[in-house]
Amino acid sequence: MKLARLSVILVAALAAGMASVAAGLLGAPGVAFAKLAAAHFTPWKGGATPPLVLKDRRGRTHELAAYRGRVVLVNFWATWCEPCLEEMPSLEELQDRLKDRPFTLLTVNMEESDAKVERFLQATVLQEDSLVVLFDRFGTVA
């Protein structure tokens, strides 16, 4: 498994408090690391989270505040970013594996046109609507 994909799955698994998933990804030698890393993830106790209000591919508005009580992984990406593209299938797999958990994955495309992103998504091996793709056309969120 490539490092970019492993790191995304590992971070999300640990953030979701799933040391056993992370340990499974790392193998037996990584069990201690996974347990140690999972212990360092704590719920956000600061003030309000930074606002994130963006529209998805279907024009629906998504607000970060609406996901309160869930583990939310926000992944920023662009069609020209090779590591971003390599991790897309892993993100899709992660979303599928955690679909019955209080976990949400939001992918945010940075500063590209809807048409360009749609062409990219249709050319990928991703399943239709398997990932929530939000548009930050002017880079205001990141």
Short mmCIF file of C-alpha atoms in Angstrom, two decimals:
data_model
loop_
_atom_site.label_atom_id
_atom_site.label_comp_id
_atom_site.label_asym_id
_atom_site.label_seq_id
_atom_site.Cartn_x
_atom_site.Cartn_y
_atom_site.Cartn_z
CA MET A 1 0.00 0.00 0.00
CA LYS A 2 1.43 3.39 -0.92
CA LEU A 3 2.46 5.69 1.91
CA ALA A 4 -0.02 8.46 1.01
CA ARG A 5 -2.96 6.06 1.10
CA LEU A 6 -1.78 4.37 4.28
CA SER A 7 -1.28 7.69 6.06
CA VAL A 8 -4.77 8.93 5.20
CA ILE A 9 -6.41 5.73 6.38
CA LEU A 10 -4.21 5.57 9.47
CA VAL A 11 -4.89 9.16 10.53
CA ALA A 12 -8.62 8.78 9.97
CA ALA A 13 -8.74 5.47 11.79
CA LEU A 14 -6.88 6.90 14.74
CA ALA A 15 -9.04 10.03 14.74
CA ALA A 16 -12.09 7.79 14.85
CA GLY A 17 -10.64 6.07 17.91
CA MET A 18 -10.12 2.87 15.99
CA ALA A 19 -6.69 1.73 17.08
CA SER A 20 -7.51 -1.82 16.01
CA VAL A 21 -8.12 -0.70 12.41
CA ALA A 22 -4.87 1.26 12.44
CA ALA A 23 -3.05 -1.69 13.97
CA GLY A 24 -4.43 -3.95 11.27
CA LEU A 25 -3.10 -1.62 8.62
CA LEU A 26 0.34 -1.46 10.20
CA GLY A 27 0.60 -5.16 11.05
CA ALA A 28 1.71 -6.71 14.31
CA PRO A 29 4.76 -4.44 14.83
CA GLY A 30 2.53 -1.39 14.60
CA VAL A 31 0.05 -2.34 17.32
CA ALA A 32 1.88 -0.45 20.07
CA PHE A 33 2.24 2.60 17.81
CA ALA A 34 -1.45 2.53 16.91
CA LYS A 35 -2.52 2.37 20.56
CA LEU A 36 -0.13 5.14 21.52
CA ALA A 37 -1.21 7.40 18.66
CA ALA A 38 -4.91 6.76 19.33
CA ALA A 39 -4.47 7.90 22.92
CA HIS A 40 -3.39 11.34 21.70
CA PHE A 41 -6.61 12.08 19.79
CA THR A 42 -9.04 14.00 21.93
CA PRO A 43 -12.32 15.76 21.13
CA TRP A 44 -12.12 19.42 20.13
CA LYS A 45 -12.56 21.51 23.27
CA GLY A 46 -11.68 24.90 21.86
CA GLY A 47 -14.13 27.50 20.74
CA ALA A 48 -16.20 27.27 17.63
CA THR A 49 -14.60 25.32 14.80
CA PRO A 50 -13.61 27.37 11.79
CA PRO A 51 -16.59 27.88 9.50
CA LEU A 52 -16.83 25.59 6.51
CA VAL A 53 -19.88 26.11 4.35
CA LEU A 54 -19.57 24.81 0.79
CA LYS A 55 -21.75 23.30 -1.92
CA ASP A 56 -21.35 19.77 -3.25
CA ARG A 57 -21.63 18.42 -6.81
CA ARG A 58 -25.42 18.41 -6.61
CA GLY A 59 -25.69 21.96 -5.27
CA ARG A 60 -26.45 20.92 -1.68
CA THR A 61 -24.89 23.05 1.05
CA HIS A 62 -22.72 21.35 3.66
CA GLU A 63 -21.85 23.06 6.94
CA LEU A 64 -19.17 21.67 9.20
CA ALA A 65 -21.30 22.61 12.22
CA ALA A 66 -23.99 20.16 11.04
CA TYR A 67 -21.61 17.26 11.71
CA ARG A 68 -21.23 18.02 15.42
CA GLY A 69 -20.65 14.82 17.42
CA ARG A 70 -19.05 13.01 14.49
CA VAL A 71 -15.42 12.50 13.56
CA VAL A 72 -14.93 14.59 10.43
CA LEU A 73 -11.98 14.21 8.09
CA VAL A 74 -11.69 17.17 5.70
CA ASN A 75 -9.45 16.38 2.76
CA PHE A 76 -8.34 19.26 0.50
CA TRP A 77 -7.34 18.26 -3.04
CA ALA A 78 -6.90 19.37 -6.66
CA THR A 79 -6.88 17.50 -9.94
CA TRP A 80 -3.24 18.49 -10.58
CA CYS A 81 -2.02 17.11 -7.21
CA GLU A 82 -0.61 13.61 -7.81
CA PRO A 83 -0.57 12.50 -4.14
CA CYS A 84 -4.15 13.78 -3.79
CA LEU A 85 -5.24 11.66 -6.73
CA GLU A 86 -3.40 8.59 -5.45
CA GLU A 87 -5.23 8.73 -2.13
CA MET A 88 -8.75 9.02 -3.60
CA PRO A 89 -9.39 5.25 -3.78
CA SER A 90 -8.17 4.90 -0.18
CA LEU A 91 -10.49 7.66 0.94
CA GLU A 92 -13.36 5.92 -0.81
CA GLU A 93 -12.46 2.66 0.96
CA LEU A 94 -12.17 4.42 4.31
CA GLN A 95 -15.59 6.02 3.87
CA ASP A 96 -17.07 2.63 3.03
CA ARG A 97 -15.42 0.86 5.98
CA LEU A 98 -16.63 3.49 8.45
CA LYS A 99 -20.12 4.02 7.01
CA ASP A 100 -21.77 2.56 10.13
CA ARG A 101 -19.69 4.71 12.50
CA PRO A 102 -20.06 8.37 13.47
CA PHE A 103 -17.55 9.33 10.78
CA THR A 104 -17.84 11.75 7.88
CA LEU A 105 -15.37 12.36 5.10
CA LEU A 106 -15.60 15.68 3.25
CA THR A 107 -13.34 16.20 0.25
CA VAL A 108 -12.82 19.81 -0.78
CA ASN A 109 -11.61 20.65 -4.27
CA MET A 110 -9.46 23.76 -4.27
CA GLU A 111 -9.94 26.55 -6.79
CA GLU A 112 -10.96 24.56 -9.86
CA SER A 113 -14.01 24.82 -12.09
CA ASP A 114 -16.98 22.51 -11.68
CA ALA A 115 -16.50 21.25 -15.24
CA LYS A 116 -12.86 20.33 -14.66
CA VAL A 117 -13.66 18.48 -11.44
CA GLU A 118 -16.60 16.65 -13.04
CA ARG A 119 -14.40 15.50 -15.94
CA PHE A 120 -11.81 14.28 -13.46
CA LEU A 121 -14.33 12.43 -11.28
CA GLN A 122 -15.93 10.72 -14.28
CA ALA A 123 -12.49 9.57 -15.48
CA THR A 124 -11.58 8.00 -12.12
CA VAL A 125 -12.35 4.54 -10.86
CA LEU A 126 -14.36 5.98 -7.98
CA GLN A 127 -17.94 4.88 -7.60
CA GLU A 128 -20.57 7.50 -8.43
CA ASP A 129 -21.15 9.75 -5.40
CA SER A 130 -19.01 7.55 -3.13
CA LEU A 131 -17.27 10.65 -1.75
CA VAL A 132 -18.75 13.98 -0.75
CA VAL A 133 -16.98 16.44 -3.05
CA LEU A 134 -17.27 20.09 -2.03
CA PHE A 135 -16.13 23.06 -4.09
CA ASP A 136 -13.96 25.89 -2.74
CA ARG A 137 -13.72 27.77 -6.02
CA PHE A 138 -11.92 30.79 -4.60
CA GLY A 139 -9.81 29.18 -1.85
CA THR A 140 -11.76 30.85 0.95
CA VAL A 141 -11.96 27.82 3.26
CA ALA A 142 -8.42 26.49 3.25
#
